[in-house]
Amino acid sequence: MHYVAIGTFARDLNTAKEIVARRRQYTYPEGFKNTQSYLDVQGGRAVIHFETDTAESIMRYASDWPELVFDIFPVVPSEKAWEAALH
């Protein structure tokens, strides 16, 4: 299943440096595939599109980043969503 997570974090330089340093060597949980990530250039937010079939991998991922507060939404690829919404 696909998900989008919006991670919010403090807008200070030290927090951003810590996140970047850990992200370079981070190993994702088993069954968790980070499809695409975006960082808000104004700071304070990251948007992560990921795929997984287990709640455990989502919980592990979120707990590995304690300085981020996550809002996580299940999503479907747009072509499927439009088909489902129009029928």
mmCIF file of N, CA, C and O in Angstrom:
data_model
loop_
_atom_site.group_PDB
_atom_site.id
_atom_site.type_symbol
_atom_site.label_atom_id
_atom_site.label_comp_id
_atom_site.label_asym_id
_atom_site.label_seq_id
_atom_site.Cartn_x
_atom_site.Cartn_y
_atom_site.Cartn_z
ATOM 1 N N MET A 1 0.836 -1.166 0.000
ATOM 2 C CA MET A 1 0.000 0.000 0.000
ATOM 3 C C MET A 1 0.890 1.242 0.000
ATOM 4 O O MET A 1 1.970 1.241 0.563
ATOM 5 N N HIS A 2 0.411 2.312 -0.611
ATOM 6 C CA HIS A 2 1.141 3.568 -0.683
ATOM 7 C C HIS A 2 0.699 4.498 0.440
ATOM 8 O O HIS A 2 -0.469 4.529 0.798
ATOM 9 N N TYR A 3 1.650 5.281 0.939
ATOM 10 C CA TYR A 3 1.374 6.270 1.979
ATOM 11 C C TYR A 3 2.155 7.543 1.683
ATOM 12 O O TYR A 3 3.208 7.507 1.047
ATOM 13 N N VAL A 4 1.634 8.647 2.165
ATOM 14 C CA VAL A 4 2.368 9.905 2.182
ATOM 15 C C VAL A 4 2.466 10.326 3.635
ATOM 16 O O VAL A 4 1.467 10.327 4.363
ATOM 17 N N ALA A 5 3.682 10.641 4.045
ATOM 18 C CA ALA A 5 3.916 11.119 5.407
ATOM 19 C C ALA A 5 4.426 12.544 5.330
ATOM 20 O O ALA A 5 5.293 12.862 4.509
ATOM 21 N N ILE A 6 3.870 13.398 6.153
ATOM 22 C CA ILE A 6 4.385 14.762 6.289
ATOM 23 C C ILE A 6 5.029 14.826 7.665
ATOM 24 O O ILE A 6 4.344 14.682 8.680
ATOM 25 N N GLY A 7 6.340 14.968 7.659
ATOM 26 C CA GLY A 7 7.088 15.050 8.912
ATOM 27 C C GLY A 7 7.417 16.493 9.221
ATOM 28 O O GLY A 7 7.939 17.210 8.375
ATOM 29 N N THR A 8 7.074 16.937 10.401
ATOM 30 C CA THR A 8 7.334 18.315 10.820
ATOM 31 C C THR A 8 8.406 18.278 11.896
ATOM 32 O O THR A 8 8.372 17.436 12.793
ATOM 33 N N PHE A 9 9.367 19.193 11.787
ATOM 34 C CA PHE A 9 10.455 19.246 12.759
ATOM 35 C C PHE A 9 10.831 20.689 13.047
ATOM 36 O O PHE A 9 10.410 21.610 12.324
ATOM 37 N N ALA A 10 11.602 20.889 14.107
ATOM 38 C CA ALA A 10 12.011 22.243 14.500
ATOM 39 C C ALA A 10 12.810 22.896 13.380
ATOM 40 O O ALA A 10 13.586 22.237 12.691
ATOM 41 N N ARG A 11 12.626 24.181 13.224
ATOM 42 C CA ARG A 11 13.285 24.915 12.151
ATOM 43 C C ARG A 11 14.660 25.441 12.555
ATOM 44 O O ARG A 11 15.069 26.490 12.104
ATOM 45 N N ASP A 12 15.377 24.733 13.385
ATOM 46 C CA ASP A 12 16.707 25.211 13.745
ATOM 47 C C ASP A 12 17.771 24.425 12.981
ATOM 48 O O ASP A 12 17.571 23.283 12.580
ATOM 49 N N LEU A 13 18.896 25.049 12.772
ATOM 50 C CA LEU A 13 19.964 24.485 11.955
ATOM 51 C C LEU A 13 20.528 23.196 12.550
ATOM 52 O O LEU A 13 20.827 22.249 11.823
ATOM 53 N N ASN A 14 20.654 23.118 13.865
ATOM 54 C CA ASN A 14 21.208 21.918 14.486
ATOM 55 C C ASN A 14 20.325 20.698 14.258
ATOM 56 O O ASN A 14 20.833 19.608 13.988
ATOM 57 N N THR A 15 19.017 20.865 14.357
ATOM 58 C CA THR A 15 18.101 19.751 14.109
ATOM 59 C C THR A 15 18.192 19.302 12.663
ATOM 60 O O THR A 15 18.269 18.102 12.374
ATOM 61 N N ALA A 16 18.211 20.235 11.737
ATOM 62 C CA ALA A 16 18.311 19.902 10.317
ATOM 63 C C ALA A 16 19.618 19.163 10.018
ATOM 64 O O ALA A 16 19.616 18.172 9.282
ATOM 65 N N LYS A 17 20.705 19.599 10.593
ATOM 66 C CA LYS A 17 21.997 18.927 10.381
ATOM 67 C C LYS A 17 21.971 17.502 10.917
ATOM 68 O O LYS A 17 22.497 16.582 10.292
ATOM 69 N N GLU A 18 21.366 17.299 12.082
ATOM 70 C CA GLU A 18 21.259 15.969 12.678
ATOM 71 C C GLU A 18 20.438 15.040 11.795
ATOM 72 O O GLU A 18 20.804 13.889 11.560
ATOM 73 N N ILE A 19 19.327 15.529 11.292
ATOM 74 C CA ILE A 19 18.471 14.721 10.427
ATOM 75 C C ILE A 19 19.209 14.324 9.158
ATOM 76 O O ILE A 19 19.188 13.162 8.743
ATOM 77 N N VAL A 20 19.889 15.268 8.529
ATOM 78 C CA VAL A 20 20.628 14.993 7.292
ATOM 79 C C VAL A 20 21.738 13.983 7.548
ATOM 80 O O VAL A 20 21.931 13.039 6.772
ATOM 81 N N ALA A 21 22.466 14.141 8.625
ATOM 82 C CA ALA A 21 23.571 13.235 8.933
ATOM 83 C C ALA A 21 23.062 11.804 9.151
ATOM 84 O O ALA A 21 23.636 10.841 8.632
ATOM 85 N N ARG A 22 21.974 11.642 9.889
ATOM 86 C CA ARG A 22 21.439 10.307 10.130
ATOM 87 C C ARG A 22 20.804 9.716 8.886
ATOM 88 O O ARG A 22 20.873 8.512 8.655
ATOM 89 N N ARG A 23 20.180 10.551 8.074
ATOM 90 C CA ARG A 23 19.500 10.052 6.868
ATOM 91 C C ARG A 23 20.481 9.423 5.890
ATOM 92 O O ARG A 23 20.162 8.468 5.202
ATOM 93 N N ARG A 24 21.684 9.944 5.831
ATOM 94 C CA ARG A 24 22.688 9.413 4.893
ATOM 95 C C ARG A 24 23.007 7.947 5.161
ATOM 96 O O ARG A 24 23.370 7.220 4.245
ATOM 97 N N GLN A 25 22.916 7.528 6.410
ATOM 98 C CA GLN A 25 23.277 6.151 6.763
ATOM 99 C C GLN A 25 22.088 5.347 7.281
ATOM 100 O O GLN A 25 22.260 4.259 7.809
ATOM 101 N N TYR A 26 20.897 5.862 7.122
ATOM 102 C CA TYR A 26 19.708 5.212 7.655
ATOM 103 C C TYR A 26 19.362 3.960 6.853
ATOM 104 O O TYR A 26 19.408 3.956 5.623
ATOM 105 N N THR A 27 19.011 2.907 7.546
ATOM 106 C CA THR A 27 18.537 1.679 6.923
ATOM 107 C C THR A 27 17.039 1.575 7.182
ATOM 108 O O THR A 27 16.608 1.560 8.334
ATOM 109 N N TYR A 28 16.265 1.536 6.115
ATOM 110 C CA TYR A 28 14.807 1.465 6.243
ATOM 111 C C TYR A 28 14.383 0.127 6.822
ATOM 112 O O TYR A 28 15.049 -0.884 6.611
ATOM 113 N N PRO A 29 13.253 0.105 7.522
ATOM 114 C CA PRO A 29 12.734 -1.157 8.053
ATOM 115 C C PRO A 29 12.451 -2.144 6.914
ATOM 116 O O PRO A 29 12.184 -1.738 5.779
ATOM 117 N N GLU A 30 12.461 -3.416 7.251
ATOM 118 C CA GLU A 30 12.161 -4.438 6.258
ATOM 119 C C GLU A 30 10.755 -4.227 5.706
ATOM 120 O O GLU A 30 9.812 -3.949 6.449
ATOM 121 N N GLY A 31 10.631 -4.309 4.395
ATOM 122 C CA GLY A 31 9.336 -4.143 3.757
ATOM 123 C C GLY A 31 8.911 -2.699 3.564
ATOM 124 O O GLY A 31 7.811 -2.434 3.113
ATOM 125 N N PHE A 32 9.781 -1.750 3.894
ATOM 126 C CA PHE A 32 9.470 -0.321 3.782
ATOM 127 C C PHE A 32 10.278 0.232 2.620
ATOM 128 O O PHE A 32 11.498 0.156 2.613
ATOM 129 N N LYS A 33 9.605 0.757 1.629
ATOM 130 C CA LYS A 33 10.290 1.312 0.459
ATOM 131 C C LYS A 33 9.983 2.800 0.352
ATOM 132 O O LYS A 33 8.832 3.196 0.167
ATOM 133 N N ASN A 34 11.022 3.623 0.495
ATOM 134 C CA ASN A 34 10.878 5.065 0.320
ATOM 135 C C ASN A 34 10.895 5.340 -1.178
ATOM 136 O O ASN A 34 11.923 5.242 -1.824
ATOM 137 N N THR A 35 9.743 5.664 -1.726
ATOM 138 C CA THR A 35 9.619 5.898 -3.157
ATOM 139 C C THR A 35 10.178 7.259 -3.564
ATOM 140 O O THR A 35 10.877 7.388 -4.549
ATOM 141 N N GLN A 36 9.888 8.269 -2.762
ATOM 142 C CA GLN A 36 10.347 9.631 -3.050
ATOM 143 C C GLN A 36 10.229 10.471 -1.789
ATOM 144 O O GLN A 36 9.276 10.311 -1.024
ATOM 145 N N SER A 37 11.195 11.345 -1.582
ATOM 146 C CA SER A 37 11.158 12.255 -0.430
ATOM 147 C C SER A 37 11.404 13.677 -0.905
ATOM 148 O O SER A 37 12.151 13.900 -1.851
ATOM 149 N N TYR A 38 10.776 14.600 -0.218
ATOM 150 C CA TYR A 38 10.947 16.013 -0.523
ATOM 151 C C TYR A 38 11.179 16.763 0.782
ATOM 152 O O TYR A 38 10.573 16.439 1.800
ATOM 153 N N LEU A 39 12.025 17.775 0.727
ATOM 154 C CA LEU A 39 12.275 18.626 1.881
ATOM 155 C C LEU A 39 11.779 20.026 1.548
ATOM 156 O O LEU A 39 12.093 20.562 0.486
ATOM 157 N N ASP A 40 10.992 20.590 2.421
ATOM 158 C CA ASP A 40 10.491 21.949 2.252
ATOM 159 C C ASP A 40 11.688 22.898 2.330
ATOM 160 O O ASP A 40 12.405 22.918 3.328
ATOM 161 N N VAL A 41 11.925 23.680 1.283
ATOM 162 C CA VAL A 41 13.099 24.559 1.250
ATOM 163 C C VAL A 41 13.027 25.662 2.294
ATOM 164 O O VAL A 41 14.050 26.250 2.636
ATOM 165 N N GLN A 42 11.848 25.941 2.815
ATOM 166 C CA GLN A 42 11.725 26.936 3.870
ATOM 167 C C GLN A 42 12.046 26.325 5.230
ATOM 168 O O GLN A 42 12.152 27.022 6.216
ATOM 169 N N GLY A 43 12.179 25.010 5.259
ATOM 170 C CA GLY A 43 12.528 24.314 6.491
ATOM 171 C C GLY A 43 11.324 23.892 7.297
ATOM 172 O O GLY A 43 10.225 24.406 7.143
ATOM 173 N N GLY A 44 11.547 22.888 8.140
ATOM 174 C CA GLY A 44 10.517 22.468 9.064
ATOM 175 C C GLY A 44 9.604 21.354 8.616
ATOM 176 O O GLY A 44 8.829 20.843 9.405
ATOM 177 N N ARG A 45 9.691 20.930 7.329
ATOM 178 C CA ARG A 45 8.814 19.852 6.859
ATOM 179 C C ARG A 45 9.528 18.962 5.849
ATOM 180 O O ARG A 45 10.331 19.428 5.051
ATOM 181 N N ALA A 46 9.165 17.706 5.897
ATOM 182 C CA ALA A 46 9.595 16.741 4.891
ATOM 183 C C ALA A 46 8.361 15.979 4.442
ATOM 184 O O ALA A 46 7.465 15.702 5.249
ATOM 185 N N VAL A 47 8.302 15.661 3.164
ATOM 186 C CA VAL A 47 7.197 14.878 2.618
ATOM 187 C C VAL A 47 7.798 13.591 2.072
ATOM 188 O O VAL A 47 8.724 13.624 1.269
ATOM 189 N N ILE A 48 7.282 12.465 2.545
ATOM 190 C CA ILE A 48 7.814 11.167 2.167
ATOM 191 C C ILE A 48 6.705 10.332 1.560
ATOM 192 O O ILE A 48 5.646 10.158 2.156
ATOM 193 N N HIS A 49 6.951 9.840 0.346
ATOM 194 C CA HIS A 49 6.025 8.896 -0.290
ATOM 195 C C HIS A 49 6.662 7.526 -0.123
ATOM 196 O O HIS A 49 7.793 7.303 -0.546
ATOM 197 N N PHE A 50 5.963 6.598 0.532
ATOM 198 C CA PHE A 50 6.540 5.283 0.748
ATOM 199 C C PHE A 50 5.511 4.187 0.512
ATOM 200 O O PHE A 50 4.318 4.446 0.426
ATOM 201 N N GLU A 51 6.032 2.961 0.379
ATOM 202 C CA GLU A 51 5.190 1.791 0.200
ATOM 203 C C GLU A 51 5.518 0.777 1.283
ATOM 204 O O GLU A 51 6.684 0.566 1.609
ATOM 205 N N THR A 52 4.509 0.147 1.828
ATOM 206 C CA THR A 52 4.673 -0.951 2.775
ATOM 207 C C THR A 52 3.334 -1.643 2.963
ATOM 208 O O THR A 52 2.292 -1.062 2.674
ATOM 209 N N ASP A 53 3.398 -2.858 3.448
ATOM 210 C CA ASP A 53 2.171 -3.599 3.733
ATOM 211 C C ASP A 53 1.969 -3.836 5.218
ATOM 212 O O ASP A 53 0.998 -4.463 5.617
ATOM 213 N N THR A 54 2.893 -3.340 6.036
ATOM 214 C CA THR A 54 2.781 -3.623 7.468
ATOM 215 C C THR A 54 2.773 -2.348 8.303
ATOM 216 O O THR A 54 3.534 -1.427 8.057
ATOM 217 N N ALA A 55 1.906 -2.347 9.285
ATOM 218 C CA ALA A 55 1.870 -1.226 10.228
ATOM 219 C C ALA A 55 3.137 -1.188 11.063
ATOM 220 O O ALA A 55 3.593 -0.116 11.455
ATOM 221 N N GLU A 56 3.741 -2.347 11.303
ATOM 222 C CA GLU A 56 4.957 -2.412 12.106
ATOM 223 C C GLU A 56 6.092 -1.614 11.471
ATOM 224 O O GLU A 56 6.832 -0.913 12.163
ATOM 225 N N SER A 57 6.236 -1.704 10.155
ATOM 226 C CA SER A 57 7.319 -0.959 9.507
ATOM 227 C C SER A 57 7.068 0.546 9.560
ATOM 228 O O SER A 57 8.005 1.334 9.687
ATOM 229 N N ILE A 58 5.800 0.950 9.508
ATOM 230 C CA ILE A 58 5.472 2.373 9.629
ATOM 231 C C ILE A 58 5.800 2.858 11.040
ATOM 232 O O ILE A 58 6.413 3.919 11.218
ATOM 233 N N MET A 59 5.423 2.070 12.032
ATOM 234 C CA MET A 59 5.693 2.448 13.418
ATOM 235 C C MET A 59 7.202 2.494 13.686
ATOM 236 O O MET A 59 7.692 3.399 14.361
ATOM 237 N N ARG A 60 7.942 1.548 13.146
ATOM 238 C CA ARG A 60 9.400 1.541 13.325
ATOM 239 C C ARG A 60 10.022 2.764 12.677
ATOM 240 O O ARG A 60 10.863 3.436 13.251
ATOM 241 N N TYR A 61 9.607 3.072 11.439
ATOM 242 C CA TYR A 61 10.140 4.239 10.737
ATOM 243 C C TYR A 61 9.882 5.509 11.540
ATOM 244 O O TYR A 61 10.788 6.309 11.763
ATOM 245 N N ALA A 62 8.654 5.697 11.993
ATOM 246 C CA ALA A 62 8.304 6.900 12.757
ATOM 247 C C ALA A 62 9.085 6.971 14.069
ATOM 248 O O ALA A 62 9.543 8.050 14.462
ATOM 249 N N SER A 63 9.276 5.848 14.726
ATOM 250 C CA SER A 63 10.007 5.873 16.001
ATOM 251 C C SER A 63 11.501 6.106 15.812
ATOM 252 O O SER A 63 12.175 6.571 16.730
ATOM 253 N N ASP A 64 12.028 5.829 14.619
ATOM 254 C CA ASP A 64 13.443 6.069 14.338
ATOM 255 C C ASP A 64 13.755 7.560 14.166
ATOM 256 O O ASP A 64 14.924 7.945 14.119
ATOM 257 N N TRP A 65 12.729 8.370 14.049
ATOM 258 C CA TRP A 65 12.898 9.810 13.853
ATOM 259 C C TRP A 65 12.126 10.565 14.935
ATOM 260 O O TRP A 65 11.116 11.216 14.658
ATOM 261 N N PRO A 66 12.579 10.505 16.179
ATOM 262 C CA PRO A 66 11.804 11.090 17.283
ATOM 263 C C PRO A 66 11.655 12.606 17.218
ATOM 264 O O PRO A 66 10.723 13.155 17.805
ATOM 265 N N GLU A 67 12.518 13.288 16.483
ATOM 266 C CA GLU A 67 12.400 14.742 16.395
ATOM 267 C C GLU A 67 11.380 15.191 15.355
ATOM 268 O O GLU A 67 11.089 16.366 15.220
ATOM 269 N N LEU A 68 10.802 14.252 14.631
ATOM 270 C CA LEU A 68 9.766 14.560 13.655
ATOM 271 C C LEU A 68 8.398 14.133 14.185
ATOM 272 O O LEU A 68 8.269 13.108 14.838
ATOM 273 N N VAL A 69 7.403 14.924 13.885
ATOM 274 C CA VAL A 69 6.010 14.575 14.159
ATOM 275 C C VAL A 69 5.406 14.248 12.800
ATOM 276 O O VAL A 69 5.464 15.068 11.878
ATOM 277 N N PHE A 70 4.850 13.041 12.668
ATOM 278 C CA PHE A 70 4.344 12.582 11.382
ATOM 279 C C PHE A 70 2.826 12.630 11.308
ATOM 280 O O PHE A 70 2.131 12.248 12.244
ATOM 281 N N ASP A 71 2.333 13.082 10.158
ATOM 282 C CA ASP A 71 0.948 12.888 9.740
ATOM 283 C C ASP A 71 1.049 11.936 8.562
ATOM 284 O O ASP A 71 1.727 12.241 7.572
ATOM 285 N N ILE A 72 0.425 10.766 8.660
ATOM 286 C CA ILE A 72 0.562 9.734 7.644
ATOM 287 C C ILE A 72 -0.798 9.446 7.029
ATOM 288 O O ILE A 72 -1.785 9.233 7.739
ATOM 289 N N PHE A 73 -0.837 9.446 5.697
ATOM 290 C CA PHE A 73 -2.081 9.264 4.960
ATOM 291 C C PHE A 73 -1.949 8.117 3.967
ATOM 292 O O PHE A 73 -1.000 8.107 3.176
ATOM 293 N N PRO A 74 -2.878 7.161 3.967
ATOM 294 C CA PRO A 74 -2.873 6.152 2.908
ATOM 295 C C PRO A 74 -3.336 6.812 1.606
ATOM 296 O O PRO A 74 -4.242 7.652 1.613
ATOM 297 N N VAL A 75 -2.682 6.460 0.511
ATOM 298 C CA VAL A 75 -3.028 7.039 -0.791
ATOM 299 C C VAL A 75 -3.013 5.942 -1.852
ATOM 300 O O VAL A 75 -2.480 4.861 -1.641
ATOM 301 N N VAL A 76 -3.617 6.230 -2.988
ATOM 302 C CA VAL A 76 -3.557 5.336 -4.141
ATOM 303 C C VAL A 76 -3.018 6.143 -5.316
ATOM 304 O O VAL A 76 -3.196 7.360 -5.374
ATOM 305 N N PRO A 77 -2.350 5.468 -6.266
ATOM 306 C CA PRO A 77 -1.877 6.185 -7.454
ATOM 307 C C PRO A 77 -3.030 6.917 -8.132
ATOM 308 O O PRO A 77 -4.164 6.432 -8.142
ATOM 309 N N SER A 78 -2.765 8.072 -8.683
ATOM 310 C CA SER A 78 -3.830 8.948 -9.158
ATOM 311 C C SER A 78 -4.732 8.324 -10.213
ATOM 312 O O SER A 78 -5.936 8.546 -10.212
ATOM 313 N N GLU A 79 -4.177 7.518 -11.120
ATOM 314 C CA GLU A 79 -5.045 6.935 -12.144
ATOM 315 C C GLU A 79 -6.074 6.001 -11.523
ATOM 316 O O GLU A 79 -7.221 5.957 -11.945
ATOM 317 N N LYS A 80 -5.712 5.279 -10.483
ATOM 318 C CA LYS A 80 -6.666 4.396 -9.808
ATOM 319 C C LYS A 80 -7.656 5.203 -8.974
ATOM 320 O O LYS A 80 -8.815 4.851 -8.872
ATOM 321 N N ALA A 81 -7.172 6.259 -8.357
ATOM 322 C CA ALA A 81 -8.051 7.078 -7.519
ATOM 323 C C ALA A 81 -9.144 7.742 -8.345
ATOM 324 O O ALA A 81 -10.298 7.776 -7.938
ATOM 325 N N TRP A 82 -8.776 8.273 -9.507
ATOM 326 C CA TRP A 82 -9.781 8.915 -10.336
ATOM 327 C C TRP A 82 -10.813 7.915 -10.828
ATOM 328 O O TRP A 82 -12.011 8.208 -10.872
ATOM 329 N N GLU A 83 -10.382 6.724 -11.182
ATOM 330 C CA GLU A 83 -11.321 5.694 -11.613
ATOM 331 C C GLU A 83 -12.297 5.335 -10.491
ATOM 332 O O GLU A 83 -13.491 5.210 -10.702
ATOM 333 N N ALA A 84 -11.762 5.156 -9.284
ATOM 334 C CA ALA A 84 -12.601 4.781 -8.142
ATOM 335 C C ALA A 84 -13.563 5.891 -7.772
ATOM 336 O O ALA A 84 -14.722 5.645 -7.442
ATOM 337 N N ALA A 85 -13.120 7.140 -7.854
ATOM 338 C CA ALA A 85 -13.960 8.267 -7.473
ATOM 339 C C ALA A 85 -15.089 8.504 -8.473
ATOM 340 O O ALA A 85 -16.161 8.995 -8.091
ATOM 341 N N LEU A 86 -14.882 8.163 -9.713
ATOM 342 C CA LEU A 86 -15.876 8.441 -10.749
ATOM 343 C C LEU A 86 -16.862 7.290 -10.998
ATOM 344 O O LEU A 86 -17.741 7.413 -11.817
ATOM 345 N N HIS A 87 -16.682 6.190 -10.278
ATOM 346 C CA HIS A 87 -17.607 5.049 -10.480
ATOM 347 C C HIS A 87 -18.496 4.856 -9.310
ATOM 348 O O HIS A 87 -18.348 5.094 -8.249
#
